[in-house]
Backbone as a printed PyTorch tensor [residue, N CA C, xyz], in Angstrom:
tensor([[[-123.6990,  -39.9640,   56.1030],
         [-122.5830,  -39.6130,   56.3380],
         [-121.9840,  -39.4200,   56.6430]],

        [[-121.5790,  -40.9040,   58.0280],
         [-120.4590,  -41.2520,   58.8080],
         [-120.5760,  -42.3320,   57.6240]],

        [[-121.1350,  -42.6150,   57.1640],
         [-119.9000,  -43.3400,   56.0460],
         [-118.5570,  -42.7010,   54.8490]],

        [[-119.1550,  -41.9880,   54.8340],
         [-117.9920,  -40.9650,   54.1460],
         [-116.5560,  -40.6280,   54.6410]],

        [[-116.8720,  -40.3730,   55.7430],
         [-116.1040,  -40.1680,   56.9420],
         [-115.1480,  -41.5140,   57.8630]],

        [[-115.1850,  -42.3110,   57.1430],
         [-114.7050,  -43.5330,   57.5910],
         [-112.7830,  -43.0770,   58.1250]],

        [[-112.4930,  -43.6960,   58.7390],
         [-110.8390,  -43.5040,   58.5590],
         [-110.2220,  -44.6730,   57.3760]],

        [[-108.9880,  -43.8080,   56.9570],
         [-108.8070,  -44.8490,   55.7520],
         [-107.8040,  -46.0670,   56.5330]],

        [[-107.5790,  -46.0210,   57.4910],
         [-106.7400,  -47.5040,   58.0660],
         [-108.1760,  -48.3410,   58.8520]],

        [[-107.8240,  -49.8540,   58.3220],
         [-108.6700,  -50.5720,   59.4630],
         [-108.2310,  -50.8950,   60.9200]],

        [[-109.9540,  -50.5720,   60.9300],
         [-109.3560,  -51.2690,   62.9550],
         [-108.3830,  -52.1050,   63.9110]],

        [[-107.9540,  -51.7670,   64.2700],
         [-107.2660,  -52.7270,   65.2940],
         [-107.6690,  -54.1570,   65.9030]],

        [[-106.9450,  -54.4540,   65.5120],
         [-107.9030,  -55.8610,   65.2010],
         [-107.7680,  -56.6580,   66.5330]],

        [[-105.7680,  -56.0970,   67.4390],
         [-105.7580,  -56.3340,   68.6260],
         [-106.5450,  -55.7780,   69.8070]],

        [[-106.8170,  -54.5690,   69.3090],
         [-107.9060,  -53.7410,   70.3050],
         [-109.1080,  -54.4930,   70.3850]],

        [[-109.8880,  -55.3560,   68.8550],
         [-111.3840,  -55.9010,   69.0760],
         [-110.9040,  -56.9380,   69.5230]],

        [[-110.3270,  -57.2510,   69.2690],
         [-110.2020,  -58.9610,   70.2250],
         [-110.4500,  -58.8480,   71.5850]],

        [[-109.6570,  -57.3390,   72.2850],
         [-109.6350,  -57.3890,   73.0840],
         [-111.3710,  -57.1410,   73.8760]],

        [[-111.3140,  -55.9050,   73.0570],
         [-113.3250,  -56.1800,   73.7540],
         [-114.4340,  -57.4060,   73.2380]],

        [[-113.9950,  -57.8640,   72.5640],
         [-114.3160,  -59.2160,   72.3060],
         [-113.9740,  -60.3680,   73.9160]],

        [[-112.9990,  -60.4420,   73.7500],
         [-112.2950,  -60.7560,   75.1830],
         [-113.8430,  -60.4320,   76.6410]],

        [[-113.6110,  -59.4810,   77.0480],
         [-113.7060,  -58.6060,   77.4360],
         [-115.3560,  -58.2650,   77.9470]],

        [[-115.5360,  -58.4270,   76.7320],
         [-117.4540,  -59.2570,   77.5430],
         [-117.8660,  -60.5010,   77.1030]],

        [[-116.7480,  -61.5150,   76.8320],
         [-116.9900,  -62.5570,   76.7420],
         [-116.6330,  -62.8000,   78.7130]],

        [[-114.7570,  -62.5350,   79.2030],
         [-115.4960,  -62.6370,   80.7930],
         [-116.1080,  -62.6040,   81.6280]],

        [[-116.8990,  -60.5100,   80.9390],
         [-117.8480,  -60.2780,   81.8920],
         [-119.0660,  -60.4350,   81.3750]],

        [[-119.7010,  -61.3770,   80.8790],
         [-120.4340,  -61.9000,   80.7430],
         [-120.7130,  -63.9850,   81.2770]],

        [[-119.5670,  -64.4980,   81.0180],
         [-118.7380,  -66.2800,   81.7760],
         [-118.8190,  -65.5110,   83.4100]],

        [[-118.3370,  -64.0820,   83.7640],
         [-118.2330,  -64.4440,   85.6090],
         [-119.3940,  -64.2610,   86.0180]],

        [[-120.5440,  -62.8430,   85.2530],
         [-121.8300,  -62.9300,   85.5260],
         [-122.8980,  -64.0570,   85.6760]],

        [[-122.8780,  -64.9880,   84.2990],
         [-123.3030,  -66.5400,   84.9310],
         [-123.1040,  -66.8520,   85.4490]],

        [[-121.6760,  -67.1370,   86.4970],
         [-121.6410,  -67.8920,   86.9820],
         [-121.9010,  -67.0240,   88.4490]],

        [[-121.7010,  -66.0870,   88.7120],
         [-121.6680,  -65.6710,   90.1300],
         [-123.3350,  -65.1530,   90.3240]],

        [[-124.3090,  -64.9130,   88.9550],
         [-125.3150,  -65.0480,   89.5490],
         [-125.8490,  -66.4450,   89.6220]],

        [[-125.6470,  -67.6500,   89.6280],
         [-125.6940,  -69.0340,   89.4660],
         [-125.3500,  -68.9960,   91.1620]],

        [[-124.2110,  -68.7890,   91.3610],
         [-123.4090,  -68.9040,   92.8130],
         [-124.4390,  -68.0770,   93.9310]],

        [[-124.8110,  -67.2980,   93.4750],
         [-125.4780,  -65.8760,   94.4490],
         [-127.3480,  -66.4420,   94.5130]],

        [[-127.8920,  -67.2500,   93.4420],
         [-129.4520,  -67.6620,   93.5280],
         [-128.9830,  -68.5600,   93.5590]],

        [[-128.9920,  -70.2090,   94.1010],
         [-128.9900,  -70.9050,   94.2830],
         [-128.2850,  -70.3850,   96.3330]],

        [[-127.0620,  -69.6370,   96.6610],
         [-126.6650,  -69.2840,   97.9910],
         [-127.6680,  -69.1380,   98.7670]],

        [[-128.5040,  -68.2990,   98.2180],
         [-129.7530,  -66.6730,   98.7470],
         [-131.6780,  -67.5880,   98.2720]],

        [[-131.3040,  -68.8780,   97.8390],
         [-132.4190,  -68.5490,   97.3980],
         [-132.2800,  -70.1050,   98.6650]],

        [[-131.2460,  -71.2250,   98.9040],
         [-131.2530,  -71.6450,  100.0840],
         [-131.2580,  -70.9740,  100.9920]],

        [[-131.0060,  -70.0610,  101.6380],
         [-130.8880,  -69.2400,  102.4850],
         [-132.8420,  -68.2100,  102.5500]],

        [[-132.5700,  -67.6220,  102.1390],
         [-133.7940,  -67.8110,  101.8680],
         [-135.3850,  -68.4230,  102.9090]],

        [[-135.0640,  -70.0200,  101.6030],
         [-135.5550,  -71.2290,  102.0670],
         [-135.6770,  -71.0700,  103.6610]],

        [[-134.5680,  -71.3870,  104.4570],
         [-133.9850,  -71.5710,  105.5920],
         [-134.7080,  -70.5250,  106.6950]],

        [[-134.6680,  -69.0770,  106.1010],
         [-135.5150,  -68.0820,  107.3240],
         [-137.1380,  -68.2610,  106.6330]],

        [[-137.0170,  -68.0970,  105.5160],
         [-138.7400,  -67.8100,  105.5580],
         [-139.6880,  -69.0440,  105.4150]],

        [[-138.9400,  -69.9610,  104.6890],
         [-140.3070,  -70.8310,  104.0640],
         [-140.4200,  -71.0910,  102.6160]],

        [[-140.1140,  -72.9170,  102.5210],
         [-140.0850,  -72.8880,  101.0290],
         [-141.1500,  -72.0540,  101.0410]],

        [[-143.2270,  -71.9010,  101.2790],
         [-143.6330,  -71.5540,  100.3990],
         [-143.2690,  -69.5170,  100.5480]],

        [[-143.0590,  -68.8480,  100.9420],
         [-143.0040,  -67.2140,  101.0870],
         [-141.3390,  -67.1720,  100.4890]],

        [[-139.8650,  -68.2100,  100.5750],
         [-139.5320,  -67.5680,   99.4650],
         [-139.2960,  -67.5310,   98.0520]],

        [[-140.2460,  -68.6330,   97.1030],
         [-140.3400,  -68.7250,   96.1980],
         [-140.0470,  -67.0690,   95.1720]],

        [[-140.5990,  -66.2290,   96.1000],
         [-140.3270,  -64.2810,   95.8360],
         [-138.2170,  -64.4120,   94.7190]],

        [[-137.4950,  -65.1400,   96.1790],
         [-136.8280,  -64.9510,   94.8530],
         [-136.0520,  -66.6350,   94.4930]],

        [[-136.2520,  -65.8710,   92.9940],
         [-136.1050,  -67.2110,   91.6290],
         [-134.8260,  -66.5690,   90.9870]],

        [[-133.9650,  -65.4000,   90.5860],
         [-132.6590,  -64.8990,   90.5900],
         [-132.4000,  -63.8490,   91.1260]],

        [[-131.2340,  -64.5670,   91.0660],
         [-130.7960,  -62.9030,   91.4450],
         [-129.0420,  -62.0780,   90.3930]],

        [[-129.0650,  -61.0100,   89.6170],
         [-128.3450,  -61.3220,   89.4110],
         [-126.7740,  -60.4570,   89.7450]],

        [[-125.8590,  -60.3550,   88.8430],
         [-124.6590,  -59.8650,   89.4400],
         [-123.4680,  -59.7790,   88.4560]],

        [[-123.5030,  -58.3630,   87.5200],
         [-122.5120,  -57.6940,   86.3680],
         [-121.7110,  -56.8840,   86.4150]],

        [[-120.1470,  -56.4950,   85.8600],
         [-119.5340,  -55.2430,   85.9660],
         [-120.2150,  -54.7570,   86.3010]],

        [[-120.8130,  -54.0330,   85.6030],
         [-122.0930,  -52.8840,   85.7740],
         [-123.0830,  -52.6210,   86.8230]],

        [[-123.3030,  -53.7030,   86.9880],
         [-124.3720,  -53.8290,   88.3760],
         [-123.8430,  -52.3490,   89.9230]],

        [[-122.7720,  -53.5640,   90.6050],
         [-122.4290,  -53.0020,   91.5220],
         [-122.0240,  -50.9880,   91.3720]],

        [[-121.5810,  -50.4670,   90.3230],
         [-121.3540,  -49.1290,   90.3360],
         [-122.8030,  -48.0660,   90.7340]],

        [[-124.2210,  -49.1840,   89.6710],
         [-125.4200,  -48.6400,   89.5370],
         [-126.1320,  -49.3490,   90.3110]],

        [[-126.0510,  -50.2050,   90.8090],
         [-126.2870,  -49.8820,   92.9290],
         [-125.9920,  -49.0470,   93.5120]],

        [[-124.5500,  -48.6760,   93.4660],
         [-124.3520,  -48.0450,   94.7470],
         [-125.2290,  -46.7110,   94.7240]],

        [[-125.3500,  -46.0380,   93.1400],
         [-125.6710,  -44.0760,   92.5830],
         [-127.2830,  -44.7490,   93.4940]],

        [[-128.1580,  -45.9500,   93.4880],
         [-128.9710,  -46.2060,   93.8210],
         [-129.3540,  -45.8050,   95.1170]],

        [[-128.3790,  -46.6990,   95.7840],
         [-127.8690,  -46.4900,   97.1090],
         [-128.2010,  -45.5660,   97.9630]],

        [[-127.3460,  -44.8650,   96.9340],
         [-126.7680,  -43.4670,   97.6670],
         [-128.7360,  -42.9720,   97.7140]],

        [[-128.3770,  -42.6120,   96.7600],
         [-129.8850,  -41.8790,   96.3520],
         [-131.0970,  -42.1300,   97.5920]],

        [[-131.3440,  -43.6910,   97.6690],
         [-132.8570,  -43.8730,   98.6200],
         [-131.7220,  -43.7160,   99.7810]],

        [[-131.3100,  -42.9130,  100.0740],
         [-130.9290,  -42.5050,  101.8200],
         [-130.7430,  -41.9150,  101.5830]],

        [[-130.4980,  -40.7960,  100.4140],
         [-130.9240,  -39.3470,  101.0940],
         [-132.4660,  -38.9090,   99.9600]],

        [[-133.0320,  -39.6660,  100.1140],
         [-134.2390,  -39.6430,   99.7310],
         [-134.4840,  -39.6220,  101.3060]],

        [[-134.8430,  -40.6630,  101.5700],
         [-134.4190,  -41.3870,  102.9510],
         [-135.0500,  -40.6990,  104.0830]],

        [[-133.3400,  -39.8560,  104.2020],
         [-133.3760,  -39.0240,  105.1370],
         [-133.5620,  -37.8300,  104.8350]],

        [[-134.4160,  -37.5930,  104.1090],
         [-135.0320,  -36.0970,  103.7340],
         [-136.4160,  -35.5300,  104.5550]],

        [[-136.1060,  -34.7030,  105.4610],
         [-137.0830,  -33.9300,  106.2570],
         [-137.6080,  -32.8880,  106.0560]],

        [[-139.1150,  -32.9530,  105.3700],
         [-139.1350,  -31.5790,  105.4850],
         [-139.5390,  -30.5540,  106.3790]],

        [[-139.1560,  -29.4740,  106.2590],
         [-139.4990,  -28.6490,  106.7260],
         [-140.1850,  -27.4150,  106.3680]],

        [[-140.9090,  -26.2890,  106.9370],
         [-141.5370,  -25.2880,  106.8230],
         [-140.5310,  -23.8210,  106.1260]],

        [[-140.8610,  -23.5680,  105.3850],
         [-139.5150,  -22.5330,  104.3580],
         [-141.2800,  -21.3220,  105.0290]],

        [[-140.4550,  -19.6900,  104.6400],
         [-141.3940,  -18.3040,  105.4220],
         [-140.3700,  -18.2020,  104.2370]],

        [[-141.2670,  -17.4320,  103.7420],
         [-141.2800,  -16.4050,  102.4470],
         [-141.6640,  -15.2560,  103.2520]],

        [[-141.4740,  -13.2970,  102.6850],
         [-141.8020,  -12.1970,  103.2530],
         [-141.3730,  -11.1380,  101.9870]],

        [[-142.3850,  -10.9630,  101.0720],
         [-142.6360,  -10.3600,  100.4550],
         [-143.8430,   -9.7640,  101.0270]],

        [[-142.9500,   -8.3590,   99.8970],
         [-143.5270,   -6.8290,  100.2550],
         [-142.9300,   -6.3530,   99.5300]],

        [[-143.5940,   -4.8350,   99.8580],
         [-142.8000,   -3.5270,   98.6840],
         [-143.1240,   -2.8030,   99.4780]],

        [[-142.2890,   -1.8330,   98.6790],
         [-142.1470,   -0.4830,   98.9910],
         [-142.2320,    1.0070,   97.7240]],

        [[-142.7760,    1.5370,   98.3550],
         [-143.1480,    3.1490,   97.4430],
         [-142.4560,    4.3080,   97.4720]],

        [[-142.3550,    4.5140,   96.6470],
         [-141.3550,    6.3140,   96.7240],
         [-142.4950,    6.7130,   96.2390]],

        [[-142.5290,    7.9750,   97.3810],
         [-143.4860,    8.1880,   97.2080],
         [-143.5880,   10.0030,   96.4870]],

        [[-141.8700,   10.4750,   96.1940],
         [-141.7850,   11.4190,   95.2250],
         [-142.2740,   10.4790,   94.1530]],

        [[-141.9340,    9.7800,   93.4680],
         [-142.1620,    9.5320,   91.7130],
         [-143.6650,    8.4280,   91.7280]],

        [[-144.0420,    7.4220,   92.6040],
         [-145.1920,    6.9280,   93.3320],
         [-144.6500,    4.9790,   92.8060]],

        [[-143.3330,    5.0030,   92.3580],
         [-143.2460,    4.2140,   91.7130],
         [-142.8390,    2.8580,   92.9830]],

        [[-143.0170,    1.6600,   92.6260],
         [-143.1850,    1.1320,   93.4770],
         [-142.6710,   -0.5110,   93.0150]],

        [[-141.8420,   -0.6360,   94.5730],
         [-140.8190,   -1.3340,   93.9390],
         [-140.2690,   -2.5190,   94.9090]],

        [[-140.3300,   -3.7570,   94.0590],
         [-140.6470,   -5.6600,   95.2500],
         [-138.8540,   -5.3560,   95.8680]],

        [[-139.2470,   -5.5770,   96.9290],
         [-138.7520,   -6.2410,   98.6970],
         [-138.5760,   -7.5830,   99.1690]],

        [[-136.9220,   -7.8370,   98.4120],
         [-136.6900,   -9.4240,   98.9870],
         [-135.7230,   -9.4400,  100.3840]],

        [[-136.0300,  -10.6280,  101.1820],
         [-135.5360,  -10.2590,  101.9830],
         [-134.1630,  -11.3470,  102.1130]],

        [[-133.3110,  -10.9150,  102.3790],
         [-132.2680,  -12.0780,  102.4040],
         [-131.1840,  -11.7980,  103.5260]],

        [[-131.3090,  -12.8860,  104.0920],
         [-130.7940,  -13.0130,  105.6900],
         [-129.2640,  -12.2600,  105.1810]],

        [[-128.4130,  -12.3260,  106.5590],
         [-126.3710,  -12.2530,  106.7680],
         [-126.3100,  -13.5420,  105.8820]],

        [[-126.3260,  -14.1060,  106.6000],
         [-126.6510,  -15.7080,  106.4350],
         [-125.9510,  -15.7210,  104.2750]],

        [[-127.4400,  -15.8440,  103.6920],
         [-127.4410,  -15.9990,  102.6800],
         [-126.7800,  -14.8690,  101.8370]],

        [[-126.5420,  -13.8950,  102.3540],
         [-125.9210,  -12.7600,  101.4160],
         [-124.2520,  -12.9700,  101.5400]],

        [[-124.1130,  -13.9490,  101.7890],
         [-122.1410,  -14.5680,  102.3730],
         [-122.1320,  -16.5030,  101.3970]],

        [[-123.7030,  -16.0820,  101.2430],
         [-123.6270,  -17.9450,  100.3740],
         [-123.6020,  -17.7200,   99.2920]],

        [[-123.2130,  -18.2880,   97.9370],
         [-122.9540,  -17.6080,   97.0840],
         [-124.2550,  -18.7780,   96.5220]],

        [[-124.7450,  -17.8400,   94.9810],
         [-125.9540,  -18.4590,   94.0320],
         [-126.1250,  -20.1540,   94.6540]],

        [[-125.0770,  -20.4970,   94.6050],
         [-125.2910,  -22.5580,   93.6620],
         [-125.2320,  -22.9920,   95.4020]],

        [[-125.0780,  -21.7010,   96.1100],
         [-125.0480,  -22.9340,   97.4370],
         [-126.4090,  -23.2450,   97.5690]],

        [[-126.7970,  -22.1240,   97.1340],
         [-128.2930,  -21.5220,   98.2400],
         [-129.2860,  -22.3620,   97.2730]],

        [[-128.7670,  -22.1470,   95.6820],
         [-129.9780,  -23.5050,   95.2720],
         [-129.2740,  -25.6710,   95.3090]],

        [[-127.9450,  -25.7240,   95.8710],
         [-127.9610,  -26.7180,   95.9460],
         [-128.1340,  -26.6590,   97.4930]],

        [[-128.6820,  -25.8930,   99.2980],
         [-129.7420,  -26.1090,   99.6790],
         [-131.3970,  -26.0620,   99.7710]],

        [[-131.6680,  -25.4000,   98.3260],
         [-132.9150,  -25.8930,   98.5010],
         [-133.6430,  -23.9760,   98.8980]],

        [[-133.2610,  -23.1040,   98.8430],
         [-132.9870,  -22.2740,   99.4270],
         [-133.3230,  -21.4450,   98.6100]],

        [[-134.0760,  -20.7230,   98.0960],
         [-134.6010,  -19.8210,   97.6810],
         [-134.7710,  -18.2830,   97.7600]],

        [[-134.1660,  -17.6470,   97.1170],
         [-133.8610,  -16.2830,   97.6250],
         [-134.8530,  -15.0710,   98.4380]],

        [[-135.0630,  -15.1070,   99.2810],
         [-136.2530,  -14.0760,   99.6390],
         [-136.7230,  -15.6190,  101.0130]],

        [[-135.8880,  -16.7970,  101.0710],
         [-136.5930,  -17.1720,  101.4230],
         [-135.8530,  -18.1460,  103.4080]],

        [[-136.1620,  -18.3670,  103.9430],
         [-135.6610,  -18.5140,  105.3010],
         [-136.0760,  -19.6970,  105.8320]],

        [[-135.6400,  -20.6900,  106.0920],
         [-136.0780,  -21.5800,  107.8210],
         [-136.1880,  -21.3270,  109.2640]],

        [[-136.0700,  -19.5520,  109.3340],
         [-135.5350,  -18.7860,  111.1530],
         [-136.9210,  -18.5930,  110.5140]],

        [[-137.4070,  -19.4210,  111.8760],
         [-138.9670,  -18.1670,  112.2060],
         [-138.5720,  -17.0260,  112.8460]],

        [[-138.1970,  -17.0540,  114.2270],
         [-138.0900,  -16.3330,  114.8250],
         [-137.3120,  -14.9990,  114.1040]],

        [[-135.8650,  -15.5010,  112.8480],
         [-135.9460,  -14.6080,  111.7200],
         [-136.9630,  -13.8470,  111.2290]],

        [[-137.5630,  -14.7070,  110.7100],
         [-139.2880,  -13.8590,  109.9030],
         [-139.5590,  -13.3750,  110.0690]],

        [[-140.3110,  -13.8090,  112.1170],
         [-141.8410,  -12.8000,  112.4390],
         [-140.3650,  -11.7160,  112.6610]],

        [[-139.6390,  -11.5860,  113.3970],
         [-138.5000,  -10.2440,  113.4310],
         [-139.1110,   -9.6040,  112.2830]],

        [[-138.1120,   -9.6220,  111.2700],
         [-138.0710,   -8.5750,  109.9370],
         [-139.5000,   -8.7300,  110.1150]],

        [[-140.5790,   -8.9120,  110.1430],
         [-142.8930,   -8.8950,  109.6720],
         [-142.5260,   -7.7070,  110.4430]],

        [[-142.3630,   -7.6450,  111.8630],
         [-142.5020,   -7.0220,  112.9130],
         [-140.9470,   -5.0610,  112.4190]],

        [[-140.7050,   -5.0110,  111.8790],
         [-140.2290,   -4.1920,  112.0530],
         [-140.3060,   -3.7880,  109.9900]],

        [[-140.7070,   -4.7840,  109.8370],
         [-140.9030,   -3.2950,  108.2690],
         [-142.6920,   -3.1480,  108.7200]],

        [[-143.8990,   -3.5990,  109.7700],
         [-144.3320,   -2.7750,  110.4450],
         [-144.6980,   -1.1970,  110.8880]],

        [[-144.1210,   -1.6670,  111.6300],
         [-142.9390,   -0.5750,  112.2410],
         [-142.2990,    0.8800,  111.6660]],

        [[-142.4300,    0.0400,  110.8200],
         [-141.8930,    1.1880,  109.4280],
         [-140.5430,    1.4160,  110.3720]]])
C-alpha cells in the first residue's frame, strides 16, 4: 500500500547527502571521543584502583544521542533515590438513609484536596479519600463516631 502512495518527485538529493554527512560526522566523532574517553579513564582508573580492579573499565562510549538519554536516566535515578515512603491514611465509611434504607458510600475530602485539580492529586500520588495527615484522619474518625 505504501508503494502506491509514493510522491511523484524524486527525493531531494541535497537533503539526502546532508543526512549521510550528519551520520558520518556522528559516527566519526563518536569513535574518536569514545577512544579518548576510554584511554583517559582507564589510565585514571588504573592509577586510582590498581590494574587488576580497573579491568572492569574496558570501554566508555560517547555519542550525540547518549548525552540527552543519560540526562533522562539521571533525572529518573534522582527521583527514585529521593523517594520517601510515607504512610497513607484512608477513611472508608457509609451512611444509611433511614427513610429509604439506601446506603451511601462516603469519601473523605480534605479542604486542601478539594481545592486541588484532580490531575494535581494524581501527580502527587494521592487518591481521593486519602491523606498523609494522621492527625486529620484521626479527627475525622472521631467526628464520625460521635455522629
